[in-house]
Every structure is written in C-alpha cells, then in structure tokens.
CSV table of C-alpha atoms in Angstrom, one decimal:
chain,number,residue,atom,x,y,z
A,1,UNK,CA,2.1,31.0,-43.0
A,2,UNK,CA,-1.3,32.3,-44.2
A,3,UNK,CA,-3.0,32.5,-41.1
A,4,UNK,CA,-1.9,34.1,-37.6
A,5,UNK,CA,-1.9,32.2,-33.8
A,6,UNK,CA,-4.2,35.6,-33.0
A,7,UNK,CA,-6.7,33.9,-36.2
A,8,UNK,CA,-6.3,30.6,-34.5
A,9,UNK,CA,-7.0,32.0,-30.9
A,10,UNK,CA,-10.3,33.4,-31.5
A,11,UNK,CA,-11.9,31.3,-34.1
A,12,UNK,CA,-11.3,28.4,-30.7
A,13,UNK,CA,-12.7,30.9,-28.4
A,14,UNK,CA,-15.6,31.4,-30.3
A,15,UNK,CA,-16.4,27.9,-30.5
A,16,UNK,CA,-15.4,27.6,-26.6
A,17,UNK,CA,-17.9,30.5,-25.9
A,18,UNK,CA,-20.9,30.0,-28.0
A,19,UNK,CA,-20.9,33.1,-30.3
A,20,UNK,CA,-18.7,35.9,-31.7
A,21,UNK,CA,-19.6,38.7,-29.0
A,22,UNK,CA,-19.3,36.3,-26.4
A,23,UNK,CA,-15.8,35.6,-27.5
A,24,UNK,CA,-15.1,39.3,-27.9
A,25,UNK,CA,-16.0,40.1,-24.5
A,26,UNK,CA,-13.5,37.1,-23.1
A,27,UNK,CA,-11.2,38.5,-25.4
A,28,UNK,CA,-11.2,42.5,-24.8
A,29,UNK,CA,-12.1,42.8,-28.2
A,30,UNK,CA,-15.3,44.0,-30.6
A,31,UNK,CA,-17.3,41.5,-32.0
A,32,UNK,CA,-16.7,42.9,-35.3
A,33,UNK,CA,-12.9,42.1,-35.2
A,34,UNK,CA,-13.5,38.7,-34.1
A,35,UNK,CA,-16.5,38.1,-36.9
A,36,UNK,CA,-13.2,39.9,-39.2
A,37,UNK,CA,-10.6,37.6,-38.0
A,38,UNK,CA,-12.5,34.4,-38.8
A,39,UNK,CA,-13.6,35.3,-42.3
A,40,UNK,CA,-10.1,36.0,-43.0
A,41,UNK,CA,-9.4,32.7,-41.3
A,42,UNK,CA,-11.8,31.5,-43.2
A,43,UNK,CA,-10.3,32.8,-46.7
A,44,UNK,CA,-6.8,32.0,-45.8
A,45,UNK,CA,-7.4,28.3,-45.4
A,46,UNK,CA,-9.9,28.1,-48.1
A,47,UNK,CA,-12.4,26.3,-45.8
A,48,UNK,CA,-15.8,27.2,-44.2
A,49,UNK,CA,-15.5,26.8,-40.5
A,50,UNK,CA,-19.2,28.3,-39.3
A,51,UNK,CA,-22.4,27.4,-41.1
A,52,UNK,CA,-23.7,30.6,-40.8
A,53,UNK,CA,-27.5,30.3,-42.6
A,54,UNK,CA,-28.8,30.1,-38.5
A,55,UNK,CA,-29.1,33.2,-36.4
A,56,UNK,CA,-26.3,32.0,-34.5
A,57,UNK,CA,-23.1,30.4,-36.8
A,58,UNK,CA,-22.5,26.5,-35.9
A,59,UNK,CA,-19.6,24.6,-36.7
A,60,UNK,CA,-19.0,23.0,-40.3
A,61,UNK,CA,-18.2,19.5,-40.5
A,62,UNK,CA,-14.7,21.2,-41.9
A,63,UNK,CA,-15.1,23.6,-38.6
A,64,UNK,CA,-15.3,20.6,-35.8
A,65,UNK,CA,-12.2,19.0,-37.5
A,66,UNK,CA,-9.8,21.8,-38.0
A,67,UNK,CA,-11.3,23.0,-34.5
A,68,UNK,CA,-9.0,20.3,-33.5
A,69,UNK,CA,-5.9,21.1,-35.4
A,70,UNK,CA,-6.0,24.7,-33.7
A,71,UNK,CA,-6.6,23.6,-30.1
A,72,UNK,CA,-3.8,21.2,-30.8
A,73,UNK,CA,-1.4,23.8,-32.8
A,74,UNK,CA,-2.2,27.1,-29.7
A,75,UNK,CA,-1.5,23.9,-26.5
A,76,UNK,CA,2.3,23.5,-28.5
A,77,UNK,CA,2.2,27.0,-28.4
A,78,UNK,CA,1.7,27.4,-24.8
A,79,UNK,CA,4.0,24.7,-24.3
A,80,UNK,CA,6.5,26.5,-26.3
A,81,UNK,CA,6.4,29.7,-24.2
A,82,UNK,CA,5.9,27.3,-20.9
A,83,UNK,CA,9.2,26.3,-21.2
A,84,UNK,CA,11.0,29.3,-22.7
A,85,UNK,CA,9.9,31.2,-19.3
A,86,UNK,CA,11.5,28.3,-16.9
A,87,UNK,CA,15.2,28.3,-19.7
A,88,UNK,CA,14.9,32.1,-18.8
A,89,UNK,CA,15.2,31.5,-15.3
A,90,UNK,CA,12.4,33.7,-14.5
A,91,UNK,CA,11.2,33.4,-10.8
A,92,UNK,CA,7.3,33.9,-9.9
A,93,UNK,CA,6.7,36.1,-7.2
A,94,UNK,CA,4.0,34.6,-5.4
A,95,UNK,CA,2.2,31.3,-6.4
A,96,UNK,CA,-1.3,29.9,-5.3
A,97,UNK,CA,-2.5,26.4,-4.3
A,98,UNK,CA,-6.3,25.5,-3.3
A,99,UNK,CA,-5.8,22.4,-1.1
A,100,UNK,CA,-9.0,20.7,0.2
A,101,UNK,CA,-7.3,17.7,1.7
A,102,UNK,CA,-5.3,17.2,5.3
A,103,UNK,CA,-2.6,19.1,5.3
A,104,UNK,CA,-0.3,16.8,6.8
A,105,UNK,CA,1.3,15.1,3.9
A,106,UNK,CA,1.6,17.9,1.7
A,107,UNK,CA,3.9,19.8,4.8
A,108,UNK,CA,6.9,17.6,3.5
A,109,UNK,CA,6.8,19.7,0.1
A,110,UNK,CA,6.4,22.8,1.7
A,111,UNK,CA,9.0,22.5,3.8
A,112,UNK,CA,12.0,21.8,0.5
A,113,UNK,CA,10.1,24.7,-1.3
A,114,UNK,CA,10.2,27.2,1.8
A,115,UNK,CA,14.3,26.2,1.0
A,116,UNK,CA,14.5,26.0,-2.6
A,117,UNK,CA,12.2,29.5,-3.0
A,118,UNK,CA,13.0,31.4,0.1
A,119,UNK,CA,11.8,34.6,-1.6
A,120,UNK,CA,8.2,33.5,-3.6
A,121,UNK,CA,5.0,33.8,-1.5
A,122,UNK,CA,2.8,31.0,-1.0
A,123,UNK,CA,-1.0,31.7,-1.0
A,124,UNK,CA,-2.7,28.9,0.4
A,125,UNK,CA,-6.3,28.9,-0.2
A,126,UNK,CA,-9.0,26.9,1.2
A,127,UNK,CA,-12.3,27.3,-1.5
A,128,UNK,CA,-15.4,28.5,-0.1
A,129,UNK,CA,-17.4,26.4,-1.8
A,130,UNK,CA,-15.3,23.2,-1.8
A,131,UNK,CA,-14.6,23.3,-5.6
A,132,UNK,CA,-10.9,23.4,-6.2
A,133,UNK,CA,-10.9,22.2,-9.5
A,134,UNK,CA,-12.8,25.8,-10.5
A,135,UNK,CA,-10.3,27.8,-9.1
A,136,UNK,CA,-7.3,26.5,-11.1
A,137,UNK,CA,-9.9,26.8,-14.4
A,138,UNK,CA,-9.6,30.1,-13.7
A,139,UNK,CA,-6.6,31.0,-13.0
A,140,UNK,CA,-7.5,31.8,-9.4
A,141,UNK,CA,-4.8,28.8,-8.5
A,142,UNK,CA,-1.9,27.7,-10.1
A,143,UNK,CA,-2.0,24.3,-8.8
A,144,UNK,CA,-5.3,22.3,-7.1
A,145,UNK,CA,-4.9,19.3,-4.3
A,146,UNK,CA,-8.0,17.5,-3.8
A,147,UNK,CA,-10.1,14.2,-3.1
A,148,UNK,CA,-10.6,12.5,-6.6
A,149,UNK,CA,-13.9,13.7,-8.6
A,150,UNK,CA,-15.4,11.3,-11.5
A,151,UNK,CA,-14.9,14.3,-14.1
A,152,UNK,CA,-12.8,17.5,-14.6
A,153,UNK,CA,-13.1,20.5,-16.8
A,154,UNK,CA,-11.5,20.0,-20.4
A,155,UNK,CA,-9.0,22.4,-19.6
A,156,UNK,CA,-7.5,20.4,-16.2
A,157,UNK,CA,-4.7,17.6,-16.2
A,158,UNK,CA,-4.8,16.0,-13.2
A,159,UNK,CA,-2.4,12.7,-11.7
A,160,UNK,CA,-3.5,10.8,-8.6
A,161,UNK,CA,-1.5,11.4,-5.7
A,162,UNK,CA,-2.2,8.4,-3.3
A,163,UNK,CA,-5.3,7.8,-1.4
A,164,UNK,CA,-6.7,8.7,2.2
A,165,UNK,CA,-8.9,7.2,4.5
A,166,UNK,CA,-12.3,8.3,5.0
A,167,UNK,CA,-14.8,7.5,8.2
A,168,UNK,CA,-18.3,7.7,8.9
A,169,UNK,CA,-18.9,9.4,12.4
A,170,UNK,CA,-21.5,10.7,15.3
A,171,UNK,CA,-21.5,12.2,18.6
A,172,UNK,CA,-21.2,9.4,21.2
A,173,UNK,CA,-25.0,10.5,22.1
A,174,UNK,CA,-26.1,9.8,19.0
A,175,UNK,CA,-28.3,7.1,18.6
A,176,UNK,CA,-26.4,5.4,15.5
A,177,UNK,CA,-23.0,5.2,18.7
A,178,UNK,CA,-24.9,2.7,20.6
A,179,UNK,CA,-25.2,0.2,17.5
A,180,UNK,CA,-22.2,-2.4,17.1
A,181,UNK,CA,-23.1,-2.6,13.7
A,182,UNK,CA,-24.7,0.0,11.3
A,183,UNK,CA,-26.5,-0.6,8.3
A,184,UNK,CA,-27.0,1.3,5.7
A,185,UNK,CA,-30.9,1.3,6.1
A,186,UNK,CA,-29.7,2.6,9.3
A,187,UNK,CA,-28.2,5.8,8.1
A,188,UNK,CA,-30.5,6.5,5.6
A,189,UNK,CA,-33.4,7.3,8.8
A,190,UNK,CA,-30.4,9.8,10.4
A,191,UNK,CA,-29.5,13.5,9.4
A,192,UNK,CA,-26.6,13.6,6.9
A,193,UNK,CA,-24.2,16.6,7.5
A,194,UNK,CA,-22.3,16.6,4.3
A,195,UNK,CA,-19.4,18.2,2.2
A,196,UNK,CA,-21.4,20.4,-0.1
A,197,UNK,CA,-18.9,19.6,-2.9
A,198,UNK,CA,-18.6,15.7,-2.2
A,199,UNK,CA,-22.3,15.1,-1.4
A,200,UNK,CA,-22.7,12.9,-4.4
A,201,UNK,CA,-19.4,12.9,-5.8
A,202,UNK,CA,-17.3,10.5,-4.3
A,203,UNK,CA,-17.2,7.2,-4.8
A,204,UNK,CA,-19.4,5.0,-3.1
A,205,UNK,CA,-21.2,8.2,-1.9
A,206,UNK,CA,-24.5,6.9,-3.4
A,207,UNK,CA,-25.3,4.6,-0.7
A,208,UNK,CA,-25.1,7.5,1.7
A,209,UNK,CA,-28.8,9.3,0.7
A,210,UNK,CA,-30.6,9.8,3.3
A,211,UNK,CA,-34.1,11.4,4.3
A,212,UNK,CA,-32.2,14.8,5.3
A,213,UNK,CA,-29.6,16.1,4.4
A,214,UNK,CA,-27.7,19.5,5.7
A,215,UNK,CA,-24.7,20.5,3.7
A,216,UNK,CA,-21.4,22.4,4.9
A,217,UNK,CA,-18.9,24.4,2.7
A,218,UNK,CA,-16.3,23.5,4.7
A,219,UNK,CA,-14.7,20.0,6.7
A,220,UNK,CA,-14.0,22.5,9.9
A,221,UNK,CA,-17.8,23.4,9.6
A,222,UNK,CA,-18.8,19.7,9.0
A,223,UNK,CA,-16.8,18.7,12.7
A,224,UNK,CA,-18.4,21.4,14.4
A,225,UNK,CA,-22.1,20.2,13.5
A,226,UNK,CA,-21.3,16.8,14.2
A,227,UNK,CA,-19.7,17.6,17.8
A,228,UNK,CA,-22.8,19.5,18.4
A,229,UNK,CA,-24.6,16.3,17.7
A,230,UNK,CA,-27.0,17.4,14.6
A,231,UNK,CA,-26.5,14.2,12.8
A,232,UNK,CA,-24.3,11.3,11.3
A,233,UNK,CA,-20.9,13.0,8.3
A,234,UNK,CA,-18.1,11.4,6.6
A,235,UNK,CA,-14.9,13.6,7.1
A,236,UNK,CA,-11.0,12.6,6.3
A,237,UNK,CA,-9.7,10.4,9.0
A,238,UNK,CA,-6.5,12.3,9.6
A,239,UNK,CA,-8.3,15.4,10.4
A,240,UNK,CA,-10.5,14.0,13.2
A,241,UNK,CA,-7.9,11.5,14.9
A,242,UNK,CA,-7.5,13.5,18.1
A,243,UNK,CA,-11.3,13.6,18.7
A,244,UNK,CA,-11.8,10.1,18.2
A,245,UNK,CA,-8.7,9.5,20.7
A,246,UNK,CA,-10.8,11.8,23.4
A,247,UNK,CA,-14.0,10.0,22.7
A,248,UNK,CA,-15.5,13.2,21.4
A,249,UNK,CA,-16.5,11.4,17.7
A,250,UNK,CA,-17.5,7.7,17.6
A,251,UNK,CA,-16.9,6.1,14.2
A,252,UNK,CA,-19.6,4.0,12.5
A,253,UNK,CA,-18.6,0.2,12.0
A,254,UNK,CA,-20.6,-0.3,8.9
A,255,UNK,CA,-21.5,-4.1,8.7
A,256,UNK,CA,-21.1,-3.6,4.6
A,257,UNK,CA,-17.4,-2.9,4.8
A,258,UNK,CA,-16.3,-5.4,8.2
A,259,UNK,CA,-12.9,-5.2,7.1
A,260,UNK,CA,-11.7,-2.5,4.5
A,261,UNK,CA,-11.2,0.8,5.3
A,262,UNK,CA,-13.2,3.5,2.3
A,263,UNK,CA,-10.4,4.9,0.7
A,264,UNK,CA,-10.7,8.0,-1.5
A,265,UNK,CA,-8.4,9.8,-3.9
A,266,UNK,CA,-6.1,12.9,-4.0
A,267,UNK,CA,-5.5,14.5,-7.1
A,268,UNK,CA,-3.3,17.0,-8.3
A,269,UNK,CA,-4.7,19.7,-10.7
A,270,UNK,CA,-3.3,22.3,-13.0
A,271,UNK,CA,-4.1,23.9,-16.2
A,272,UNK,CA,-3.5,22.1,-19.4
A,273,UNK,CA,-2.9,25.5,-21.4
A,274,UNK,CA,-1.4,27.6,-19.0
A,275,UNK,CA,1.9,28.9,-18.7
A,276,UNK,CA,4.1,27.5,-15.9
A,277,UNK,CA,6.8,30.0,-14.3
A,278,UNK,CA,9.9,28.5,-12.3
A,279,UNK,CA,8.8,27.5,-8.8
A,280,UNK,CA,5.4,26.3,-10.0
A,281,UNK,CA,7.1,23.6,-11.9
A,282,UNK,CA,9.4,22.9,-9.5
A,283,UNK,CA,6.6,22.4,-7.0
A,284,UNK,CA,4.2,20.7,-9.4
A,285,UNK,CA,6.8,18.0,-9.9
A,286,UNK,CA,7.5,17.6,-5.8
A,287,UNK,CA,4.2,16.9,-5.1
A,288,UNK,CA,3.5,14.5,-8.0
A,289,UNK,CA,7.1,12.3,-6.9
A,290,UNK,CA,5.3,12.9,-3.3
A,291,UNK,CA,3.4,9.6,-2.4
A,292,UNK,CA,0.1,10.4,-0.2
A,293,UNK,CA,-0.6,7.8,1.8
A,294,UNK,CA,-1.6,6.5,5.6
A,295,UNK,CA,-2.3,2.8,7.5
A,296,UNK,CA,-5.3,0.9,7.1
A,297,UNK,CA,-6.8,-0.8,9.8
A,298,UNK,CA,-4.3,-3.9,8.9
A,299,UNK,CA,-1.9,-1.6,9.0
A,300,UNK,CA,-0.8,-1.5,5.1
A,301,UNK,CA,-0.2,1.5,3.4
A,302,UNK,CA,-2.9,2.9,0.9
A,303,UNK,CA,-0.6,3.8,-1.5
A,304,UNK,CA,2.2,1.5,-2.1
C-alpha cells in the first residue's frame, strides 16, 4: 500500500476542521506534520487533493471525491477494530447514556443489563442543556435516548424507538383551564414555558409561537414553572400523569386535534465511527429490539 490509514486520517480531518493547524490541534500534532502528511498523500496517490493558490487550501474536484473514498476506507476501519474488541471479550468498565425521555420504558433494559453486566457502571446523564445528540458527538455518551429531531450531526446513526405522547398543560387558575376548547390564537396571547432544546424542533411545534416565550433547560424545571402558574408548556405525558390525576395540571383540549393524541419520537443515538466495547453493544441492541410505546386516548398503542 502507498499510503498509510495515519495519511488517510488527517487529510479527512483537515477537511472536517477547516485548515491544517486546526487539524493539528484536534490531532495532538504540529501543523507542519499534518501539511507533511498530505503532500506525501498527495505524491503517493499521484493526485492533487487541496487547491492550494488561496491563503487557505480548498478541496480539488479530485480532493471532494477521494474525500469520500477515505471516510469510507477509515468507518471499515473502525468497524474492523469495533468488532475485534467485542471477539476479544473485552468488558467496558463503566458506560454512559444521556436520556432526555421518561424513564419508565427504558427501566425494562436496565433491569436485564444490571443482570447481564453486574460489574460495569452505568452513568446516567441528564444534559444540561437538553442536547443529547451533542454529547454522544463527543464522546461524552456512548449511547443517546431522545425525542426525535429533524436533523443529526454527520457523525450520528440513529433508529426510532417508538413514539410518546405529548400534552399541552396550565395551572387550573390559568385562564386558558376555564376554556372547553383552545385555539391556537388562543395560545399564541399566553406565556410559553418551553424546552429550550425542543422550542422549535419538534414537529408541529411551529404552531406553538407565541408573544412570550420563557425557556427551561430542563422538563423538572418546565413542571415547576407551570405549577407555579407562569404560563401555558408542552411536557411528556408520562411524566406529569400523577399531577393531572390530583388536579394540579389541567391539559389543554385543543379544538385542532379533537381526537388524536400529538405523538412525538424517541430515537436512539450513537456514534457512526466509534468503537463499541462489549456491554455497549449488548445494550445498544436491547434497546433497539425494545419497543417504546403507551395508550392513546382510544386506547391503541403508539407503536405497534
């Protein structure tokens, strides 16, 4: 071969950062070896990959194709070494999952893994910020759980777990719990307390505008406000079932959707290029034979 995977590696991360010393600094190394490595590159294939008559090289028309080959040619690589670590029966130690969703129908997974991997520690984590998807992009979470977003990173694969219910709600003092019906006029004159991550994301979400808006890192956050009465949210319906059975959070009857429930998707998320050990894989492939799912108002399953 006339060209190494180490060539390969940072002639993609060059492209993936935007110039040679930016790819050095991801890479721990000077940008003089990278500029090094890609001439050689360069000389080994017999092919131009950088135009480099600009202050800062772009791709060649050569470049942007072979740019494909050697994404393709380093994710069979990974994959290689992906599944050499699981036939070598190496065990992870600890393993990470950002989960955003209810808990409840992911505890049936957690429960066989606690059995099957008595001895690896599960870090659950709860993002800050609401984006789960980030924290598997870099490598702060092996695996992600979380509603369904129009677009992920390049560097996610992602499969649809099931679907859950969302509602609107208020405080029974608020003024939109003493309509039968509501419109969505009539939401648009009342305060939006929102998911900072989903404000505009979800589907549907962009008949939910409205002239203010307060935003919440956090569902917990988002119950609190709207217990306290500051406005109108839209929060998971398994997560607020006791305090609608208490009377303590009225759902809105919206007269757009008289008789479907708004369902919203869970995704699964990992890394496309990233090494999986043992119990990651084991889990991974749990929760995507795991169907998510709950009753709709006629009493059907969202996920058959």
């Amino acid at each position: 071969m006339r060209f190494s995977l180490d060539q390969l590696l940072m002639f993609v991360e060059a492209v993936k950062s935007g110039s040679f010393s930016a790819a050095g600094r991801k890479l721990g190394k000077t940008q003089s070896t990278i500029s090094a490595a890609i001439a050689n590159l360069e000389a080994d294939l017999g092919v131009e990959l950088f135009d480099r008559t600009s202050r800062i090289p772009g791709l060649t028309a050569s470049g942007q194709k072979l740019l494909i080959q050697a994404e393709a040619v380093l994710e069979r690589c990974l994959a290689l070494e992906a599944h050499a670590d699981c036939l070598s029966e190496t065990v992870e130690p600890s393993l990470t999952l950002a989960i955003e969703t209810p808990y409840g129908p992911i505890l049936p997974v957690l429960k066989v893994f606690e059995l099957a991997f008595p001895y690896v520690d599960l870090i659950i984590r709860h993002p800050v910020h609401g984006d789960v998807s980030e924290l598997v992009v870099q490598g702060e979470a092996a695996l992600g759980i979380a509603f369904s977003q129009p677009g992920y990173a390049k560097e996610l694969a992602f499969q649809q777990l099931g679907k859950l219910i969302m509602l609107h709600v208020c405080h029974p003092g608020h003024p939109l719990a003493q309509l039968p019906t509501v419109t969505f006029d009539d939401l648009h004159v009342h305060r939006r307390l929102a998911f900072s991550a989903h404000a505009s994301k979800l589907p549907s979400s962009e008949y939910l505008r409205s002239t203010q808006l307060w935003q919440a890192e956090s569902y917990l956050a988002l119950l609190e406000m709207v217990r306290a009465g500051l406005g109108w949210t839209t929060l998971p319906r398994q997560l607020i079932q006791r305090e609608l059975e208490r009377g303590e959070l009225v759902e809105l009857q919206l007269n757009a959707y008289p008789h479907t429930d708004w369902q919203v998707g869970v995704d699964l998320l990992w890394a496309r290029q990233r090494p999986m050990g043992k119990a990651q894989r084991w889990l991974q492939e749990r929760l995507q034979s795991n169907k998510v799912f709950e009753l709709d108002r006629q009493g059907q399953r969202t996920t058959l």
